Amino acid sequence: MSRVARGVVATLAFAVAACGRSTPRPVAAPAPAPVAPAPAPPQATPKLDTISLPPTDRAGAAAPRARTPERPAQRCTLDFENTPETRFLSVRDPIADKYTTYIGGGVIGRCRSQAIRINSDSAESYEQNRLHYLIGKVKYREDRVSLDSDRLTYYQAEERLVAEGNVVVVMKDSSRMTGPRAEYFRAVRGVRTASKVIMTARPTLRMYETDSTGKRQADPVMLVADNIVGEGDTLFTAHGRVELDRTDLTARGDSAVLDNVRQYSRLMKKPRVESKGKDSFTLTGRVIDIFGRTRKVDRVLSIDSASAVSKDLTLSADTVDLRVTDNRLDRAFAFGPSRAQAVTKERRITADSLDVRMPGQRLRELFAVRRAYAESDPDTTKITSKERDWLRGDTIVARFDSVPARDTTSQPTLRDLVARGAARSFYQMPSNRGEKDKPGLSYVRGRIISVDFKSREVQTVTVTDSVAGVFLEATPPDTLPPTKAKPTRRPTRAPAPARPGAAPRRRPGPGTSE
């Protein structure tokens, strides 16, 4: 090699190395001695308008795997490698003694002593501001994240990267985010303890879940929102017109949080969850929590103004807790200070709390606890009345007949109602004479009242202990006793008016005559 060629190579190496000048690498502080953890304070009730992770959904559930904390890396000292196609122009600032370098023909950058690589078509490097612009087919690679975009700005002093144009971010757990713009904050000692990705302009998140054996599922969880923030690589928050799509349900809301490790999601501000499948259900409220196990939803909890609607039943209360098996409702709880209400096609039941058991999403039993009240309309084919039949008690248990699995159109029919504790009932019975507007009235009280139904009609009413009651039936007009005529009184004649000028007549006193 000639002396001129050797001089050119040496100059190129010096100029490219100058682009990577930085302050000396900070020395890591010694790790503090371990301190025994303090006792956990009592858990406070979370605010409904804030994002907070709830405890394990129920006792006996398998504890979720712990989230592995990130290890902050060191700052990046970026060096640009030479390639046969690389072209560059380096300009020195004589006052600051710093270089501004323009590189084209393919750029390859690496962080010293770290597995971080940046490729692009061209780049601009400002040593004084520790700022790098990369343009065209940008690819950023590190252990935690991979990032592709049309343009990338690397703020080296802040350890922050801003990607624009056809951005694709792939997390360590294969979660994939796409959108027009993203900011990536590196986890660096002395700067921040955990990495963060912020995507704006309505990005899309595809989160691939794994089953209990660690096998990746084919269908991802889809999340679309105005803004999505990824904390680490498994916790995401979303704001603005949130749309969550799973294989078993869809959800909508104004904000949401997804924890892929705990298999937990929360939606806030007018959320709505709707299951998929033939027998779907819909849940609304102010806040909705979604819990899963083995990558399937098994619990959906709605807090504040909650309402759950299925084909057989509508539940409403301050809190509605749904348990799901194989994408079908299996059990439901409703409770709260404003009382709970269950409405079927034929009746309405209210109480302080409700426990509905519906295996295979077919209504079987309903337990109403404390100040229970059930009401229904009488049989309109036999009775015409504005009054409703009702039953009261401390508790009410409603049992429904089973419906064959192949019959998906029929509603479960009520078999019996049992009220316990200060029970009272009022029912209207069809008239024996066929008069629809004059039904018989039955009112009874007792400790236990059992009402049996047949063909959707009241068959018998059985009262146990402290029995009292009355039955009223309209009497035919021809069986009523004749009414006696009241004696008439002779009308009293008014006195004649006095003549003009005449003295008023005086009534005679005792012992005198006129």
Coordinates of C-alpha atoms in Angstrom, one line a residue:
M1 CA 0.0 0.0 0.0
S2 CA 1.3 3.4 -0.9
R3 CA 2.0 6.1 1.6
V4 CA -0.9 8.2 0.2
A5 CA -3.3 5.3 0.6
R6 CA -2.2 4.6 4.1
G7 CA -2.7 8.3 4.9
V8 CA -6.3 8.2 3.6
V9 CA -7.2 5.1 5.6
A10 CA -5.7 6.6 8.8
T11 CA -7.7 9.9 8.2
L12 CA -10.9 8.0 7.7
A13 CA -10.5 6.0 10.8
F14 CA -9.7 9.1 12.9
A15 CA -12.7 11.0 11.6
V16 CA -15.1 8.1 12.1
A17 CA -13.7 7.5 15.6
A18 CA -14.2 11.2 16.4
C19 CA -17.9 10.8 15.9
G20 CA -18.0 8.4 18.9
R21 CA -16.3 10.7 21.4
S22 CA -18.1 10.9 24.7
T23 CA -17.5 11.6 28.3
P24 CA -15.6 9.0 30.3
R25 CA -17.7 6.0 31.1
P26 CA -19.3 6.4 34.6
V27 CA -18.2 4.0 37.3
A28 CA -21.0 1.9 38.7
A29 CA -21.7 2.5 42.4
P30 CA -21.3 -0.4 44.7
A31 CA -24.5 -2.4 45.3
P32 CA -26.0 -1.5 48.7
A33 CA -26.2 -4.1 51.4
P34 CA -29.4 -6.1 51.4
V35 CA -32.1 -4.8 53.8
A36 CA -34.8 -6.9 55.3
P37 CA -38.2 -6.0 53.8
A38 CA -40.5 -4.0 56.0
P39 CA -44.0 -5.4 56.8
A40 CA -46.4 -4.6 54.1
P41 CA -48.9 -1.9 55.0
P42 CA -52.6 -2.6 54.8
Q43 CA -53.8 -2.5 51.2
A44 CA -55.8 0.6 50.4
T45 CA -58.8 0.6 48.1
P46 CA -57.6 1.8 44.6
K47 CA -59.2 4.8 43.0
L48 CA -61.4 3.9 40.1
D49 CA -59.8 6.5 37.7
T50 CA -56.2 5.3 38.3
I51 CA -54.5 2.2 37.0
S52 CA -53.6 -0.2 39.8
L53 CA -53.0 -3.9 39.7
P54 CA -55.3 -6.0 41.9
P55 CA -54.2 -8.9 44.0
T56 CA -54.6 -12.5 43.0
D57 CA -58.2 -13.0 41.8
R58 CA -59.1 -15.8 44.2
A59 CA -57.6 -18.0 46.8
G60 CA -56.0 -21.1 45.6
A61 CA -55.1 -19.8 42.2
A62 CA -51.7 -20.5 40.9
A63 CA -49.3 -17.6 41.5
P64 CA -48.3 -15.8 38.3
R65 CA -44.6 -16.0 37.4
A66 CA -42.7 -13.0 38.7
R67 CA -41.7 -10.3 36.3
T68 CA -37.9 -10.4 35.7
P69 CA -36.4 -7.0 36.6
E70 CA -34.4 -5.3 33.9
R71 CA -30.6 -4.8 34.4
P72 CA -29.8 -1.3 33.3
A73 CA -27.0 -1.2 30.8
Q74 CA -24.2 1.3 30.5
R75 CA -24.2 4.3 28.2
C76 CA -23.5 3.8 24.6
T77 CA -20.3 5.0 23.0
L78 CA -21.3 4.9 19.3
D79 CA -18.7 4.0 16.7
F80 CA -19.4 3.9 12.9
E81 CA -17.6 1.1 11.1
N82 CA -16.0 1.5 7.7
T83 CA -17.3 -0.4 4.6
P84 CA -16.1 -0.2 1.0
E85 CA -19.2 1.7 0.0
T86 CA -19.1 4.2 2.9
R87 CA -18.7 7.9 2.0
F88 CA -18.2 10.6 4.6
L89 CA -17.5 14.3 5.2
S90 CA -16.3 15.5 8.5
V91 CA -16.2 19.2 9.5
R92 CA -14.4 20.4 12.6
D93 CA -15.7 23.3 14.7
P94 CA -12.5 25.2 15.6
I95 CA -14.0 26.9 18.6
A96 CA -15.6 23.8 20.3
D97 CA -13.1 21.4 18.7
K98 CA -16.0 19.1 17.9
Y99 CA -16.8 17.3 14.6
T100 CA -20.0 17.2 12.5
T101 CA -19.8 14.2 10.2
Y102 CA -22.0 13.2 7.3
I103 CA -22.0 9.6 6.3
G104 CA -23.6 7.9 3.2
G105 CA -23.4 4.8 1.2
G106 CA -24.5 2.6 4.1
V107 CA -24.0 3.1 7.8
I108 CA -23.1 0.6 10.4
G109 CA -22.9 1.8 14.0
R110 CA -22.1 -0.2 17.2
C111 CA -22.0 0.6 20.9
R112 CA -18.6 -0.3 22.4
S113 CA -18.7 -3.4 24.6
Q114 CA -22.4 -3.8 24.1
A115 CA -24.6 -5.9 21.8
I116 CA -26.2 -2.9 20.2
R117 CA -26.1 -2.2 16.4
I118 CA -27.6 0.5 14.2
N119 CA -27.8 0.3 10.4
S120 CA -29.2 2.9 8.0
D121 CA -28.6 4.2 4.5
S122 CA -27.1 7.5 5.7
A123 CA -26.4 9.4 8.9
E124 CA -25.5 12.8 10.4
S125 CA -23.5 12.8 13.6
Y126 CA -23.1 15.9 15.8
E127 CA -20.4 15.3 18.4
Q128 CA -21.0 18.6 20.3
N129 CA -24.7 17.8 21.0
R130 CA -24.2 14.0 21.1
L131 CA -26.9 13.7 18.5
H132 CA -27.2 11.3 15.6
Y133 CA -29.7 11.4 12.7
L134 CA -30.1 8.1 10.8
I135 CA -32.1 8.2 7.5
G136 CA -33.4 5.3 5.3
K137 CA -34.1 1.7 6.3
V138 CA -33.0 2.2 9.9
K139 CA -32.6 -0.9 12.0
Y140 CA -31.8 -0.7 15.7
R141 CA -31.0 -4.0 17.5
E142 CA -30.4 -4.8 21.1
D143 CA -31.2 -7.7 23.5
R144 CA -34.4 -6.1 24.8
V145 CA -35.9 -4.6 21.6
S146 CA -35.7 -4.4 17.9
L147 CA -36.7 -1.2 16.1
D148 CA -37.2 -0.5 12.4
S149 CA -38.2 2.8 10.8
D150 CA -37.6 5.2 8.0
R151 CA -35.8 7.7 10.2
L152 CA -34.3 7.6 13.6
T153 CA -32.9 10.4 15.9
Y154 CA -30.7 9.1 18.7
Y155 CA -30.3 11.6 21.6
Q156 CA -27.2 10.0 23.1
A157 CA -27.1 12.2 26.2
E158 CA -30.6 11.2 27.2
E159 CA -30.3 7.6 25.9
R160 CA -33.5 8.3 23.9
L161 CA -34.4 7.2 20.4
V162 CA -37.2 8.8 18.3
A163 CA -38.3 6.7 15.3
E164 CA -40.6 8.0 12.6
G165 CA -42.2 6.5 9.5
N166 CA -43.3 2.9 9.3
V167 CA -42.2 2.1 12.8
V168 CA -42.0 -1.5 13.9
V169 CA -41.0 -2.3 17.5
V170 CA -40.6 -6.0 18.6
M171 CA -40.2 -6.7 22.3
K172 CA -38.2 -9.5 23.9
D173 CA -41.4 -11.6 24.5
S174 CA -42.4 -11.2 20.7
S175 CA -44.9 -8.4 21.4
R176 CA -45.0 -6.3 18.3
M177 CA -46.0 -2.6 18.0
T178 CA -46.5 -0.8 14.7
G179 CA -47.3 2.8 14.0
P180 CA -46.0 6.1 12.5
R181 CA -44.0 7.3 15.5
A182 CA -42.3 5.8 18.6
E183 CA -40.0 6.9 21.4
Y184 CA -37.7 4.4 23.0
F185 CA -36.0 5.1 26.4
R186 CA -33.1 2.8 27.1
A187 CA -32.6 1.4 30.6
V188 CA -29.2 2.9 31.5
R189 CA -27.4 3.1 34.9
G190 CA -27.7 6.5 36.3
V191 CA -30.5 7.5 33.8
R192 CA -33.5 5.2 34.3
T193 CA -34.0 1.7 35.8
A194 CA -36.4 0.3 33.2
S195 CA -36.9 0.7 29.5
K196 CA -40.0 2.3 28.0
V197 CA -41.6 2.6 24.6
I198 CA -44.1 5.3 23.8
M199 CA -46.1 5.1 20.5
T200 CA -48.5 7.8 19.3
A201 CA -50.8 8.5 16.4
R202 CA -52.9 5.4 16.9
P203 CA -50.5 2.5 16.9
T204 CA -51.3 -1.2 17.0
L205 CA -50.0 -3.7 19.6
R206 CA -49.9 -7.5 18.8
M207 CA -49.2 -9.4 22.0
Y208 CA -48.5 -13.1 21.4
E209 CA -49.3 -15.2 24.5
T210 CA -47.9 -18.5 25.4
D211 CA -49.7 -21.5 27.0
S212 CA -48.7 -23.4 30.2
T213 CA -46.0 -25.3 28.2
G214 CA -44.4 -22.1 26.9
K215 CA -45.7 -22.6 23.3
R216 CA -46.6 -19.4 21.5
Q217 CA -50.2 -19.0 20.5
A218 CA -51.0 -18.4 16.9
D219 CA -53.6 -15.7 17.4
P220 CA -52.3 -12.5 19.1
V221 CA -54.1 -10.1 21.5
M222 CA -54.7 -7.0 19.4
L223 CA -54.7 -3.6 21.1
V224 CA -55.4 -0.3 19.2
A225 CA -55.4 3.1 20.8
D226 CA -54.4 6.7 20.3
N227 CA -51.3 6.2 22.5
I228 CA -49.7 3.1 23.8
V229 CA -46.9 3.0 26.4
G230 CA -44.8 -0.2 27.0
E231 CA -43.2 -0.5 30.4
G232 CA -40.5 -3.1 30.1
D233 CA -41.6 -5.7 27.6
T234 CA -44.8 -7.1 29.3
L235 CA -46.8 -4.2 30.8
F236 CA -48.7 -1.9 28.4
T237 CA -51.0 1.1 29.0
A238 CA -53.2 2.6 26.4
H239 CA -55.2 5.9 26.2
G240 CA -57.8 7.2 23.8
R241 CA -60.4 5.1 22.0
V242 CA -59.0 1.8 23.1
E243 CA -60.0 -1.4 21.2
L244 CA -59.0 -4.7 22.6
D245 CA -59.5 -7.9 20.6
R246 CA -58.9 -11.4 21.9
T247 CA -59.9 -14.8 20.6
D248 CA -62.6 -15.1 23.2
L249 CA -63.9 -11.4 23.6
T250 CA -63.7 -7.9 22.5
A251 CA -63.4 -4.8 24.7
R252 CA -63.8 -1.1 24.3
G253 CA -62.9 1.9 26.5
D254 CA -61.1 5.2 26.8
S255 CA -58.0 3.7 28.6
A256 CA -56.6 0.3 29.4
V257 CA -53.7 -1.5 31.0
L258 CA -52.5 -5.0 30.0
D259 CA -50.1 -7.1 32.0
N260 CA -48.9 -10.1 30.0
V261 CA -47.2 -11.8 33.0
R262 CA -50.2 -11.7 35.3
Q263 CA -52.7 -12.3 32.4
Y264 CA -54.7 -9.3 33.6
S265 CA -56.3 -6.3 31.8
R266 CA -58.2 -3.3 33.1
L267 CA -60.4 -0.9 31.0
M268 CA -61.7 2.4 32.3
K269 CA -64.0 5.3 31.3
K270 CA -67.2 3.8 29.7
P271 CA -65.7 0.3 29.1
R272 CA -67.7 -2.4 27.3
V273 CA -66.8 -6.1 27.1
E274 CA -68.5 -8.5 24.7
S275 CA -67.8 -12.2 24.5
K276 CA -67.5 -14.0 21.2
G277 CA -69.4 -17.1 20.2
K278 CA -73.0 -18.1 19.8
D279 CA -74.2 -17.4 23.3
S280 CA -72.5 -14.1 23.9
F281 CA -72.8 -11.8 26.9
T282 CA -72.1 -8.1 27.3
L283 CA -70.7 -6.3 30.4
T284 CA -70.5 -2.6 31.0
G285 CA -69.6 -0.4 34.0
R286 CA -67.2 2.3 35.0
V287 CA -64.2 0.0 35.4
I288 CA -63.8 -3.5 34.1
D289 CA -61.1 -6.0 35.1
I290 CA -60.3 -9.1 33.0
F291 CA -58.5 -12.0 34.5
G292 CA -57.1 -15.0 32.6
R293 CA -55.6 -18.4 33.3
T294 CA -53.8 -20.6 30.7
R295 CA -54.4 -17.7 28.2
K296 CA -58.2 -17.9 28.5
V297 CA -60.5 -15.4 30.2
D298 CA -62.0 -17.0 33.4
R299 CA -63.2 -13.9 35.2
V300 CA -64.6 -10.5 34.2
L301 CA -65.3 -7.9 37.0
S302 CA -67.2 -4.7 36.5
I303 CA -67.1 -2.0 39.2
D304 CA -69.6 0.9 39.6
S305 CA -72.9 1.0 37.6
A306 CA -72.3 -2.5 36.3
S307 CA -74.6 -4.3 34.0
A308 CA -74.3 -7.8 32.5
V309 CA -76.7 -8.9 29.7
S310 CA -77.1 -12.5 28.3
K311 CA -79.8 -14.3 26.5
D312 CA -81.5 -15.6 29.7
L313 CA -80.7 -12.9 32.3
T314 CA -79.8 -9.2 32.8
L315 CA -77.9 -8.4 36.0
S316 CA -77.3 -4.8 37.3
A317 CA -75.6 -3.7 40.5
D318 CA -72.7 -1.6 41.8
T319 CA -70.5 -4.6 41.2
V320 CA -71.0 -7.5 38.9
D321 CA -68.5 -10.4 39.0
L322 CA -68.7 -13.0 36.1
R323 CA -67.0 -16.3 36.1
V324 CA -66.4 -17.8 32.7
T325 CA -65.7 -21.4 31.6
D326 CA -64.9 -22.3 27.9
N327 CA -66.1 -18.8 26.8
R328 CA -69.5 -19.2 28.5
L329 CA -70.9 -17.8 31.7
D330 CA -70.8 -20.2 34.5
R331 CA -71.6 -18.1 37.6
A332 CA -72.4 -14.5 38.4
F333 CA -72.3 -12.4 41.5
A334 CA -74.0 -9.0 41.9
F335 CA -73.8 -6.8 45.0
G336 CA -73.4 -3.2 46.2
P337 CA -75.0 -0.5 48.4
S338 CA -77.6 0.4 45.8
R339 CA -78.8 -3.3 45.7
A340 CA -78.6 -5.8 42.9
Q341 CA -81.3 -6.7 40.4
A342 CA -81.8 -9.7 38.1
V343 CA -84.4 -9.5 35.3
T344 CA -85.5 -12.5 33.2
K345 CA -88.2 -12.6 30.6
E346 CA -90.9 -13.2 33.2
R347 CA -89.9 -11.7 36.5
R348 CA -87.6 -9.3 38.4
I349 CA -85.7 -10.1 41.6
T350 CA -83.9 -7.6 43.7
A351 CA -81.8 -8.0 46.9
D352 CA -78.7 -6.7 48.6
S353 CA -76.7 -9.4 46.7
L354 CA -77.3 -12.1 44.1
D355 CA -75.6 -15.4 43.3
V356 CA -76.6 -16.8 39.9
R357 CA -75.6 -20.2 38.9
M358 CA -75.8 -20.9 35.2
P359 CA -73.5 -23.8 34.0
G360 CA -73.1 -23.7 30.2
Q361 CA -74.7 -20.3 30.3
R362 CA -78.1 -21.8 31.0
L363 CA -79.9 -20.4 34.1
R364 CA -80.3 -23.0 36.9
E365 CA -80.5 -21.3 40.3
L366 CA -80.6 -17.8 41.6
F367 CA -80.0 -16.9 45.3
A368 CA -81.2 -13.5 46.5
V369 CA -79.7 -12.6 49.9
R370 CA -81.1 -10.0 52.4
R371 CA -84.2 -7.9 51.7
A372 CA -85.1 -10.1 48.8
Y373 CA -88.0 -9.2 46.6
A374 CA -89.4 -11.0 43.5
E375 CA -92.2 -9.7 41.3
S376 CA -93.8 -10.8 38.0
D377 CA -96.8 -10.2 35.9
P378 CA -99.8 -12.6 36.2
D379 CA -100.8 -14.8 33.2
T380 CA -102.2 -12.3 30.8
T381 CA -104.2 -15.0 29.0
K382 CA -106.3 -15.6 32.1
I383 CA -105.9 -12.4 34.2
T384 CA -106.3 -8.7 33.3
S385 CA -104.8 -6.6 36.1
K386 CA -102.5 -3.7 36.7
E387 CA -101.2 -5.3 39.9
R388 CA -98.1 -7.5 39.9
D389 CA -97.6 -10.7 41.9
W390 CA -94.8 -10.5 44.4
L391 CA -92.9 -12.4 47.1
R392 CA -90.7 -11.0 49.9
G393 CA -88.3 -12.5 52.5
D394 CA -84.9 -12.3 54.0
T395 CA -83.7 -14.7 51.2
I396 CA -85.3 -16.0 48.1
V397 CA -84.1 -19.0 46.1
A398 CA -85.4 -19.4 42.5
R399 CA -84.9 -22.8 40.7
F400 CA -85.3 -23.2 37.0
D401 CA -86.0 -26.3 34.9
S402 CA -83.2 -27.6 32.8
V403 CA -83.4 -27.0 29.0
P404 CA -81.9 -29.6 26.7
A405 CA -78.5 -28.5 25.2
R406 CA -79.9 -28.9 21.7
D407 CA -82.7 -26.4 22.4
T408 CA -81.0 -23.1 22.2
T409 CA -84.2 -21.0 21.7
S410 CA -86.3 -21.9 24.8
Q411 CA -85.9 -19.8 28.0
P412 CA -85.5 -21.8 31.2
T413 CA -88.9 -22.0 33.0
L414 CA -89.3 -21.3 36.7
R415 CA -89.9 -24.4 38.8
D416 CA -90.3 -22.9 42.3
L417 CA -89.6 -19.9 44.5
V418 CA -88.8 -20.3 48.2
A419 CA -88.7 -17.3 50.5
R420 CA -87.3 -17.6 54.0
G421 CA -87.4 -15.3 57.0
A422 CA -90.5 -12.9 57.5
A423 CA -91.8 -14.2 54.2
R424 CA -94.9 -12.6 52.5
S425 CA -96.6 -13.2 49.2
F426 CA -99.3 -11.8 47.1
Y427 CA -100.6 -13.7 44.1
Q428 CA -103.6 -13.4 41.8
M429 CA -105.5 -16.5 40.8
P430 CA -107.7 -17.0 37.7
S431 CA -111.4 -16.8 38.4
N432 CA -113.3 -20.1 38.3
R433 CA -116.0 -18.4 36.2
G434 CA -113.5 -17.2 33.5
E435 CA -113.7 -13.5 34.4
K436 CA -110.3 -12.2 33.5
D437 CA -110.8 -8.8 35.2
K438 CA -111.9 -10.3 38.6
P439 CA -109.1 -12.7 39.7
G440 CA -108.9 -14.2 43.2
L441 CA -106.4 -12.5 45.6
S442 CA -104.2 -14.5 47.9
Y443 CA -102.1 -12.9 50.6
V444 CA -100.2 -15.0 53.1
R445 CA -97.4 -14.6 55.7
G446 CA -95.1 -17.1 57.4
R447 CA -91.6 -18.0 58.2
I448 CA -91.2 -20.0 54.9
I449 CA -93.3 -19.6 51.7
S450 CA -92.8 -22.0 48.8
V451 CA -94.5 -21.2 45.5
D452 CA -94.6 -24.0 42.9
F453 CA -95.1 -23.3 39.2
K454 CA -96.4 -25.4 36.4
S455 CA -96.6 -24.3 32.8
R456 CA -95.5 -20.8 34.0
E457 CA -98.5 -20.5 36.3
V458 CA -98.7 -20.6 40.1
Q459 CA -99.7 -24.1 41.1
T460 CA -99.5 -24.2 44.9
V461 CA -98.4 -21.9 47.7
T462 CA -97.1 -23.6 50.8
V463 CA -96.6 -21.7 54.1
T464 CA -94.6 -23.0 57.0
D465 CA -94.7 -21.6 60.6
S466 CA -96.5 -18.5 61.9
V467 CA -99.1 -18.8 59.1
A468 CA -101.6 -16.0 58.5
G469 CA -103.3 -14.9 55.4
V470 CA -106.5 -14.3 53.5
F471 CA -108.0 -15.3 50.2
L472 CA -110.5 -13.0 48.4
E473 CA -112.7 -14.0 45.5
A474 CA -115.2 -11.9 43.6
T475 CA -118.8 -13.0 44.3
P476 CA -121.3 -13.3 41.4
P477 CA -124.0 -10.5 41.4
D478 CA -126.9 -13.1 41.6
T479 CA -125.6 -14.5 44.9
L480 CA -125.5 -11.2 46.8
P481 CA -128.3 -10.6 49.4
P482 CA -131.0 -8.1 48.4
T483 CA -130.3 -4.6 49.7
K484 CA -133.1 -3.0 51.9
A485 CA -134.6 0.3 50.8
K486 CA -133.8 3.1 53.2
P487 CA -137.0 4.9 54.7
T488 CA -137.6 8.3 53.2
R489 CA -138.1 11.3 55.4
R490 CA -140.9 13.9 54.7
P491 CA -139.3 17.1 53.5
T492 CA -139.7 20.0 55.9
R493 CA -141.7 23.0 54.5
A494 CA -139.9 26.3 54.6
P495 CA -141.7 29.1 56.6
A496 CA -143.7 31.7 54.7
P497 CA -141.9 35.1 54.3
A498 CA -143.1 38.0 56.5
R499 CA -145.3 40.7 55.1
P500 CA -143.9 44.2 54.7
G501 CA -144.5 46.4 57.7
A502 CA -145.7 43.6 59.9
A503 CA -144.1 43.1 63.3
P504 CA -142.0 40.0 63.6
R505 CA -143.8 37.1 65.2
R506 CA -142.6 36.0 68.6
R507 CA -142.7 32.4 69.7
P508 CA -145.0 32.1 72.7
G509 CA -143.3 31.5 76.0
P510 CA -144.1 28.6 78.3
G511 CA -147.5 28.8 79.9
T512 CA -148.8 31.4 77.4
S513 CA -151.1 31.2 74.4
E514 CA -151.4 33.3 71.3

